[in-house]
């Protein structure tokens, strides 16, 4: 990678949005490795709040209670990866439980909770040692970093996405979750202004990454 590209990306966010199981995390990880940047999976934040709320037997529509538990989680960066910790433990498999998959869209529809998590997401750029971030989610290009010139929206057929989730061994009714995420009032899943749409249905992981790297470097 040339110094010119490193300089160009400094202080910027590469935003990757798209529906469930469209390959956002895989692409974000690949780009973060390629450019030596921090990768942030914003969906994990909504998942962590959902998981913790379930642990505490909270009502997932009780926004006030959910706002309080956001501060019980730690949002960390180590090297090129970000993580979420609860009581000193990194949350991993808990975040992919069927119960979390089923409840997360309801939690993600709460506007004040979103505003609080968006602040945390933007703040990654201010963390020590962070030059730039690759962030994936649903509203990264539309709400979190609307001014970034690096916005990508991944598109894939529902069949491809559902079979990808099944291959990962997860129980996840993605059509239902996508419908809820697209229909909600607060920051619904949309193709952000200026986003480049990449149809990944028939592309390998390498081909998607290659295509997006070319697009980034042509900005
Ligand atoms: O990317 P994911 O499937 O892990 O995201 C889990 C849920 O969180 C998803 O159904 C919608 C929500 N989400 C969101 O509303 N905004 C984001 N930036 C990221 C995720």
Short mmCIF file of N, CA and C and ligand atoms in Angstrom, two decimals, residues 20 24 41-44 46-47 96 104-105 108 114 121 136-140 165 177 181 184, ligand 1:
data_model
loop_
_atom_site.label_atom_id
_atom_site.label_comp_id
_atom_site.label_asym_id
_atom_site.label_seq_id
_atom_site.Cartn_x
_atom_site.Cartn_y
_atom_site.Cartn_z
N UNK A 20 -28.71 -8.49 6.64
CA UNK A 20 -28.10 -9.59 7.40
C UNK A 20 -27.45 -10.61 6.47
N UNK A 24 -20.81 -8.51 5.24
CA UNK A 24 -20.21 -7.24 5.71
C UNK A 24 -19.00 -7.48 6.62
N UNK A 41 -17.49 -3.87 14.35
CA UNK A 41 -18.76 -4.49 13.98
C UNK A 41 -19.85 -3.85 14.85
N UNK A 42 -20.58 -2.90 14.28
CA UNK A 42 -21.55 -2.15 15.10
C UNK A 42 -22.74 -3.02 15.50
N UNK A 43 -23.04 -4.05 14.70
CA UNK A 43 -24.14 -4.95 15.05
C UNK A 43 -23.89 -5.64 16.39
N UNK A 44 -22.61 -5.86 16.70
CA UNK A 44 -22.28 -6.51 17.97
C UNK A 44 -22.69 -5.65 19.16
N UNK A 46 -25.43 -3.69 19.27
CA UNK A 46 -26.87 -3.93 19.45
C UNK A 46 -27.09 -5.34 20.03
N UNK A 47 -26.27 -6.27 19.58
CA UNK A 47 -26.38 -7.65 20.08
C UNK A 47 -25.99 -7.73 21.55
N UNK A 96 -24.27 -14.48 19.33
CA UNK A 96 -24.87 -15.14 18.17
C UNK A 96 -25.97 -16.11 18.56
N UNK A 104 -32.84 -8.81 18.63
CA UNK A 104 -31.99 -7.64 18.38
C UNK A 104 -32.66 -6.54 17.54
N UNK A 105 -33.53 -6.91 16.61
CA UNK A 105 -34.16 -5.87 15.77
C UNK A 105 -35.07 -4.98 16.61
N UNK A 108 -32.78 -2.63 18.35
CA UNK A 108 -32.17 -1.69 17.41
C UNK A 108 -33.15 -0.64 16.90
N UNK A 114 -30.17 4.02 20.03
CA UNK A 114 -29.35 4.15 18.82
C UNK A 114 -28.44 5.37 18.93
N UNK A 121 -19.88 4.70 18.58
CA UNK A 121 -19.29 4.30 17.28
C UNK A 121 -18.40 5.42 16.72
N UNK A 136 -18.86 -1.67 10.06
CA UNK A 136 -19.98 -2.26 9.32
C UNK A 136 -21.25 -2.25 10.13
N UNK A 137 -22.39 -2.16 9.43
CA UNK A 137 -23.67 -2.11 10.14
C UNK A 137 -24.82 -1.91 9.17
N UNK A 138 -25.75 -1.03 9.59
CA UNK A 138 -26.94 -0.76 8.75
C UNK A 138 -27.04 0.72 8.40
N UNK A 139 -26.45 1.57 9.26
CA UNK A 139 -26.61 3.02 9.10
C UNK A 139 -25.26 3.73 9.17
N UNK A 140 -24.20 3.02 8.85
CA UNK A 140 -22.86 3.61 9.02
C UNK A 140 -22.65 4.75 8.00
N UNK A 165 -26.03 -18.13 6.50
CA UNK A 165 -26.28 -18.23 7.95
C UNK A 165 -26.37 -19.69 8.38
N UNK A 177 -35.84 -10.32 10.15
CA UNK A 177 -34.98 -9.29 10.74
C UNK A 177 -34.75 -8.14 9.73
N UNK A 181 -35.62 -4.29 10.22
CA UNK A 181 -34.53 -3.30 10.17
C UNK A 181 -34.77 -2.25 9.07
N UNK A 184 -38.18 0.11 10.21
CA UNK A 184 -38.23 0.92 11.45
C UNK A 184 -38.07 2.40 11.12
O1 LIG B 1 -24.98 -7.02 11.55
P1 LIG B 1 -25.78 -7.88 12.53
O2 LIG B 1 -26.70 -8.84 11.83
O3 LIG B 1 -24.92 -8.54 13.53
O4 LIG B 1 -26.70 -6.83 13.31
C1 LIG B 1 -27.58 -7.24 14.32
C2 LIG B 1 -28.81 -6.33 14.33
O5 LIG B 1 -28.45 -5.04 14.80
C3 LIG B 1 -29.49 -6.13 12.99
O6 LIG B 1 -30.64 -6.93 12.89
C4 LIG B 1 -29.84 -4.68 12.95
C5 LIG B 1 -29.08 -4.03 14.04
N1 LIG B 1 -28.07 -3.07 13.59
C6 LIG B 1 -28.49 -1.78 13.39
O7 LIG B 1 -29.69 -1.50 13.51
N2 LIG B 1 -27.60 -0.82 13.07
C7 LIG B 1 -26.31 -1.12 12.92
N3 LIG B 1 -25.45 -0.15 12.60
C8 LIG B 1 -25.87 -2.45 13.07
C9 LIG B 1 -26.79 -3.41 13.40
#
